[in-house]
Amino acid sequence: MKKILFVSASALALGTVSANVNYLGDALGMAQASIVYAQELTPEQEAQVAQIKDTVAGLEPVNLEQLLSVSDQDLLTYFNDASAASTDSAVIYKAVYDSLAANYLNLGLLTGENYDAYRRAAEAIVAGSSYSFSDLNTALPSDILAWYQTEFATNEQNVEATVAAILPQITVARDAYIERRDAREAEAAEAAEAPEETSSEEETPEETSSEDVPEEDSSEEEIPSEEAPEETDSEETTPDEEPSSEEEPEESDSTEVPVTDLESMKASLVEYTFITEAGLTYFDETVLNTYLPIAVENNFSAESALVIQDRLVSERPDLFTGEQIQEVANKVRVAAIAETPMLQTQAEEIPIEALLAYNKVINTSENGVEYLFNRSIEDYPEVFADEADRFRTVLNEEYQLNADDLAVVPDVSLIWEEYYTYLQAGGAEDFQELAAVMEAKYEVSREEESSEAESESETEETALDGFKAAVVSQTDITNDQLAALGDETLQATIDTFGFDIEDTTEGNAVGFRRMLITYYPDNFTSEQVNSEANLLRETSVNLTPMTMDIANQIPSGDFLAWNREAIDAGGNDMTYPFQRAVEEYPDLFTDLVIQAKQDLIGNTALTQAQVDQMKFVDLLFANFSADAEVDYAAAEQHLRELYPAVFESDAASETSSETGTESESDSTSVSVSKSTDVEAGDQPTLPNTGETSSWWIGGVAVILIAVAGYLIYRGRKAN
């Protein structure tokens, strides 16, 4: 069943902490005396009350300001009663809301049809703005509903126009809410500065009574300041008395050791959460400082402590009990259900350890709660497959969308698109709109269109089938692997690299195999991937200073990725994988670089100071020759052209304007033997590769490489 919950991650474990409940203003215009504060609650109960308020304000149409007038004892009672009847978080907090609506009529909470209407309105506003559900609550749900209904009628039931019309009113209401909160925070801060003065004045009569003060100490002037600190405080607050000079050092001593923000945060965690002082020692200050701004911005409140608690649990679940971990995981599930397409049943199937791992990423990056959904469907596709298949079935059977085209659309894309149309429709499934999105955005055709196109493509499909059969019969690629790639991908590869679909010879099939493995390695076995990477390794060893020992230490995937980069750049530089290897794995070439420096210094006029200023790849190429002895005179000259500034002090006359422009262009090359790539000029490029439409240039180069690789490959098999 489709959910209708929306909650801001800021009200739960996945975002910034909500405003401090103790300092929020009164949205309903109630007098200050109507606000009810918790009385005689244990620290654990206070933390629980804060969490209940924070969560119900995130899930239901009520804000923290309204909850200030609710008795903490009543709130605990409502929560405990609801928890006894259900274990579903959404059900529990809906029951708490219903109890508030029934017992606190002065709050004016929405019920019945008005409740459902506000839900639909809120969903539309969230979808069309940057506000979350709990953000809207701060503008007062009853006001928002009235604005929405008025504008909805005025704008002839146009949802987008309605949302645009009321957003300014929502912004004004939220700003007023924040101003009231800030004012209360300021008042609370002022009140917190002088509690000791009041207590001292109240205690003065007792301190000076004959019962509490010995007769010999009846004179205040004779009592040392260190023996009567409370009387000293009392004297400071008495208008007619001035503190003595002897008492001043005692006062300064009491303020010499300030409490740091980090210590205050730790204290709030110990007071308001299940984390103990000993437990905090397992987290270093670097981790704790990451969450310090949350505590500071919210005056080390219980709410901020609970948010930090949840993040620390996600950071190190191994330090906490199963019950504590379950509590945090439930909050993560609630957030995912409220702000993504995830259903309650799906959320319950995602393992707790996965939820906490995703939550940790969200807490330490700029990712939002959508990251949790996307990772869940990536790691546990079977959990979401039934829902995606249901959408495909409806689109195919009721809206005649082609089943094969729908199968190509990833589950994650289909589910998100359905979710967006659901929101746009005000909380109802709209498959007609979803079908339109599939056609326009994903090029899904209708069944009648597909049948017409089938006859037009029969000839092409027959040729492709023959080419696929040649590839399967003459290489180690299987029919299943080709089917997994799909005909569209195969045809695109043929068109991009200029393969002749009518050519079913072994050389053409092997060349096609190389391109498929290079560009789609995930579709092939490790043996197939390694066979292609080994050809690149051997090429690098034969044409560059790379040794086979070094090549074998570099993953096959890197060689294939570098080969793709070289091909997509439109060139045919066979030394490119070597250049990238030196860049990515410089430590593997340390010995070769040291040897190159020694050889160049010993055989040229180069000095240690000069070679130390040159790039590794340039030194290695300068000290390498694939066919004969190294021509050190040519190597030195090349390095001088690459690095004119290095030799400027020794050969200023030689680095004239004659070599100025050449050295500038040569500095982009990393090999002594430069590549003779064909310049593409302004010719049009092919899809995704950057190659030109002169297919014979790139095609011949690819086929020559493929044939050479194949001969090596066949020679190995023969041995």
XYZ file of C-alpha atoms in Angstrom, residues 285-617:
333
model
C 38.009 14.178 19.473
C 38.204 14.361 15.682
C 34.974 12.365 15.384
C 33.245 14.225 18.224
C 34.238 17.627 16.824
C 32.468 16.688 13.595
C 29.150 16.858 15.434
C 30.041 19.711 17.817
C 28.320 22.421 15.694
C 24.994 20.609 16.116
C 25.301 20.780 19.900
C 26.555 24.370 19.986
C 23.859 25.715 17.665
C 21.158 24.138 19.840
C 22.579 25.084 23.237
C 23.507 21.483 24.070
C 19.834 20.553 24.237
C 18.369 17.081 24.616
C 17.272 17.139 20.978
C 20.765 17.818 19.695
C 22.179 15.153 22.026
C 19.781 12.562 20.585
C 20.748 13.440 17.013
C 24.448 13.118 17.848
C 23.751 9.858 19.686
C 22.173 8.383 16.555
C 25.102 9.469 14.423
C 27.613 7.966 16.817
C 25.698 4.693 16.751
C 25.898 4.709 12.953
C 29.599 5.520 13.250
C 30.427 2.627 15.607
C 27.509 0.196 16.011
C 29.899 -2.363 17.504
C 30.023 -0.288 20.707
C 26.286 -0.458 21.421
C 23.670 -3.010 22.421
C 21.264 -4.618 19.995
C 18.365 -2.661 21.464
C 20.205 0.655 21.069
C 21.159 -0.142 17.488
C 17.572 -1.178 16.699
C 16.288 2.147 18.014
C 18.506 4.123 15.651
C 17.766 1.820 12.718
C 14.040 2.392 13.236
C 14.565 6.152 12.947
C 16.515 5.670 9.736
C 13.699 3.521 8.350
C 11.084 6.142 9.261
C 13.067 8.832 7.433
C 13.498 6.660 4.350
C 9.796 5.785 4.244
C 8.794 9.409 4.638
C 11.061 11.007 2.026
C 11.709 8.341 -0.610
C 9.628 5.759 -2.526
C 10.588 3.119 0.043
C 7.659 1.226 1.566
C 7.421 -0.005 5.155
C 7.688 -3.643 4.084
C 10.761 -2.865 1.978
C 12.457 -0.931 4.772
C 12.032 -3.865 7.132
C 13.877 -6.154 4.702
C 17.013 -3.990 4.567
C 19.507 -5.291 7.171
C 20.250 -3.034 10.111
C 23.982 -2.990 9.410
C 23.299 -1.740 5.872
C 20.968 1.002 7.096
C 23.550 2.231 9.589
C 26.299 2.143 6.967
C 24.184 4.221 4.567
C 23.286 6.590 7.391
C 26.951 7.056 8.225
C 27.644 8.131 4.634
C 24.757 10.614 4.779
C 25.983 12.031 8.097
C 29.520 12.576 6.817
C 28.800 13.837 3.284
C 26.446 16.057 1.326
C 24.227 13.115 0.356
C 20.586 13.216 1.365
C 18.177 10.471 2.355
C 17.717 9.598 -1.328
C 21.204 8.064 -1.114
C 19.843 5.491 1.330
C 17.102 4.437 -1.091
C 19.410 4.285 -4.109
C 21.998 2.200 -2.260
C 19.298 -0.089 -0.887
C 17.917 -0.871 -4.335
C 21.451 -1.319 -5.645
C 22.502 -3.723 -2.892
C 19.144 -5.489 -2.391
C 17.361 -5.363 -5.783
C 15.182 -8.341 -4.918
C 13.440 -6.281 -2.214
C 12.145 -3.791 -4.784
C 11.684 -6.071 -7.806
C 8.014 -6.876 -7.144
C 7.042 -3.199 -6.958
C 8.917 -2.376 -10.169
C 7.351 -5.363 -11.940
C 3.885 -4.229 -10.813
C 4.468 -0.851 -12.436
C 5.689 -2.485 -15.655
C 2.678 -4.799 -15.794
C 0.216 -1.919 -15.443
C 2.043 0.179 -18.032
C 2.125 -2.736 -20.465
C -1.388 -4.131 -20.013
C -3.358 -0.933 -19.467
C -1.325 1.645 -21.401
C 0.145 -0.626 -24.134
C 3.778 0.296 -23.453
C 6.246 -2.150 -24.962
C 7.347 -4.761 -22.424
C 10.878 -5.066 -23.836
C 11.402 -1.302 -23.696
C 10.133 -1.192 -20.123
C 12.499 -3.989 -19.145
C 15.436 -1.786 -20.161
C 14.422 0.983 -17.737
C 16.280 0.359 -14.437
C 14.129 -0.427 -11.418
C 15.509 2.542 -9.489
C 14.556 4.955 -12.300
C 11.094 3.468 -12.741
C 10.299 3.575 -9.026
C 11.510 7.166 -8.610
C 9.523 8.312 -11.653
C 6.389 6.666 -10.300
C 7.027 8.363 -6.950
C 7.278 11.802 -8.579
C 4.014 11.315 -10.464
C 2.428 10.103 -7.219
C 3.425 13.339 -5.483
C 2.339 15.466 -8.419
C -1.087 13.841 -8.299
C -1.487 14.780 -4.650
C -0.851 11.343 -3.225
C -2.470 9.062 -5.791
C -1.026 6.704 -8.369
C -1.132 8.283 -11.826
C -0.060 5.665 -14.363
C -1.245 7.757 -17.288
C 1.304 10.437 -16.403
C 3.914 7.770 -15.703
C 3.317 6.278 -19.163
C 3.850 9.716 -20.701
C 7.123 10.090 -18.777
C 8.310 6.675 -19.937
C 7.623 7.608 -23.565
C 9.145 11.081 -23.444
C 12.127 10.536 -21.163
C 13.026 6.880 -21.699
C 11.851 6.458 -25.302
C 9.572 3.548 -24.413
C 7.372 2.772 -27.401
C 3.803 1.551 -27.535
C 2.980 -1.958 -28.712
C 1.466 -0.845 -32.053
C 4.521 1.253 -32.830
C 6.784 -1.661 -32.022
C 4.943 -4.024 -34.374
C 5.313 -1.541 -37.251
C 9.000 -1.098 -36.566
C 9.609 -4.846 -36.440
C 9.059 -5.347 -40.169
C 11.388 -2.441 -40.987
C 14.255 -3.858 -38.952
C 14.012 -7.537 -39.916
C 16.881 -7.306 -42.397
C 19.115 -5.506 -39.939
C 18.321 -7.970 -37.145
C 19.133 -10.887 -39.452
C 22.569 -9.415 -40.248
C 23.210 -8.725 -36.567
C 22.224 -12.260 -35.619
C 24.719 -13.614 -38.160
C 27.468 -11.393 -36.787
C 26.689 -12.456 -33.222
C 26.849 -16.106 -34.260
C 30.310 -15.499 -35.770
C 31.530 -13.863 -32.554
C 30.266 -16.753 -30.430
C 31.726 -19.427 -32.701
C 35.151 -17.813 -33.102
C 35.789 -16.333 -29.626
C 35.151 -17.269 -26.009
C 32.148 -14.904 -25.730
C 28.855 -16.703 -25.053
C 25.309 -16.097 -26.270
C 24.256 -15.263 -22.706
C 26.895 -12.536 -22.479
C 25.766 -10.986 -25.754
C 22.133 -11.199 -24.669
C 22.980 -9.448 -21.392
C 24.534 -6.563 -23.320
C 21.528 -6.307 -25.626
C 21.281 -5.734 -29.358
C 21.189 -1.962 -28.935
C 24.582 -1.942 -27.216
C 26.068 -4.366 -29.729
C 24.820 -2.302 -32.681
C 26.150 0.912 -31.101
C 29.597 -0.699 -30.696
C 29.550 -1.836 -34.317
C 28.582 1.636 -35.553
C 30.965 3.530 -33.285
C 34.093 1.575 -34.171
C 33.234 0.891 -37.795
C 32.973 -2.900 -37.687
C 31.563 -4.449 -40.852
C 28.527 -6.445 -39.790
C 28.776 -8.518 -42.966
C 32.380 -9.495 -42.171
C 32.184 -12.699 -40.149
C 35.896 -13.539 -40.333
C 37.861 -14.493 -37.250
C 39.899 -11.267 -37.237
C 36.805 -9.075 -37.220
C 35.155 -11.199 -34.511
C 38.270 -11.045 -32.293
C 38.529 -7.275 -32.743
C 34.859 -6.924 -31.769
C 35.499 -9.093 -28.697
C 38.298 -6.756 -27.608
C 36.079 -3.679 -27.833
C 33.246 -5.329 -25.895
C 35.526 -6.425 -23.053
C 37.298 -3.052 -23.001
C 34.067 -1.060 -22.713
C 31.866 -3.494 -20.767
C 34.230 -5.470 -18.490
C 31.527 -6.047 -15.863
C 29.659 -8.289 -18.323
C 32.527 -10.727 -18.704
C 34.433 -13.230 -16.592
C 37.678 -12.396 -14.813
C 39.527 -14.698 -17.205
C 38.196 -12.808 -20.213
C 38.987 -9.440 -18.649
C 42.491 -10.554 -17.678
C 43.175 -11.870 -21.193
C 42.449 -8.451 -22.658
C 44.376 -6.655 -19.913
C 47.359 -8.980 -20.458
C 47.574 -7.888 -24.093
C 47.765 -4.302 -22.897
C 50.371 -5.291 -20.321
C 52.549 -6.934 -22.990
C 52.190 -3.911 -25.262
C 53.268 -1.601 -22.447
C 56.256 -3.814 -21.592
C 57.355 -3.960 -25.259
C 56.879 -0.279 -26.084
C 57.673 1.495 -22.797
C 60.058 1.230 -19.822
C 57.401 -0.723 -17.853
C 58.465 -4.191 -16.692
C 56.178 -7.204 -16.514
C 56.684 -7.343 -12.742
C 55.284 -3.816 -12.452
C 52.482 -4.487 -14.932
C 51.311 -7.533 -12.985
C 50.905 -5.418 -9.836
C 48.404 -3.097 -11.540
C 44.753 -4.269 -11.626
C 43.348 -5.376 -14.961
C 40.487 -2.946 -14.598
C 42.914 -0.012 -14.608
C 44.510 -1.126 -17.873
C 41.093 -1.392 -19.521
C 40.020 2.003 -18.170
C 43.210 3.646 -19.477
C 42.697 1.998 -22.859
C 39.161 3.408 -22.987
C 40.512 6.860 -22.185
C 43.044 6.610 -25.002
C 40.396 5.457 -27.499
C 37.837 8.069 -26.423
C 40.467 10.789 -26.785
C 40.534 9.943 -30.479
C 44.195 8.876 -30.543
C 46.174 5.690 -30.885
C 48.978 6.283 -28.386
C 49.934 2.802 -27.228
C 52.126 4.297 -24.476
C 49.139 5.937 -22.759
C 48.545 3.103 -20.225
C 52.206 3.416 -19.172
C 51.874 7.167 -18.687
C 48.764 6.700 -16.538
C 50.451 3.923 -14.551
C 53.358 6.230 -13.625
C 50.817 8.855 -12.617
C 48.623 6.521 -10.520
C 51.293 4.166 -9.107
C 54.545 6.188 -8.830
C 55.903 3.978 -6.045
C 56.081 0.997 -8.415
C 58.542 2.899 -10.626
C 60.871 4.190 -7.904
C 63.742 1.826 -8.736
C 63.457 2.528 -12.460
C 63.489 6.277 -11.839
C 66.573 6.027 -9.649
C 68.345 3.971 -12.331
C 67.251 6.409 -15.063
C 68.661 9.355 -13.120
C 71.977 7.559 -12.582
C 72.252 6.573 -16.266
C 71.401 10.047 -17.513
C 73.854 11.720 -15.144
C 76.574 9.225 -16.091
C 76.075 9.437 -19.855
C 75.112 13.095 -20.366
C 75.987 16.506 -19.030
C 72.919 16.486 -16.816
C 73.361 17.046 -13.092
C 71.541 15.583 -10.109
C 69.903 18.934 -9.407
C 68.595 19.105 -12.960
C 67.103 15.598 -13.192
C 65.478 16.032 -9.787
C 63.312 18.767 -11.336
C 61.979 16.525 -14.116
C 58.884 14.310 -14.210
C 59.319 10.588 -13.667
C 57.695 9.671 -16.962
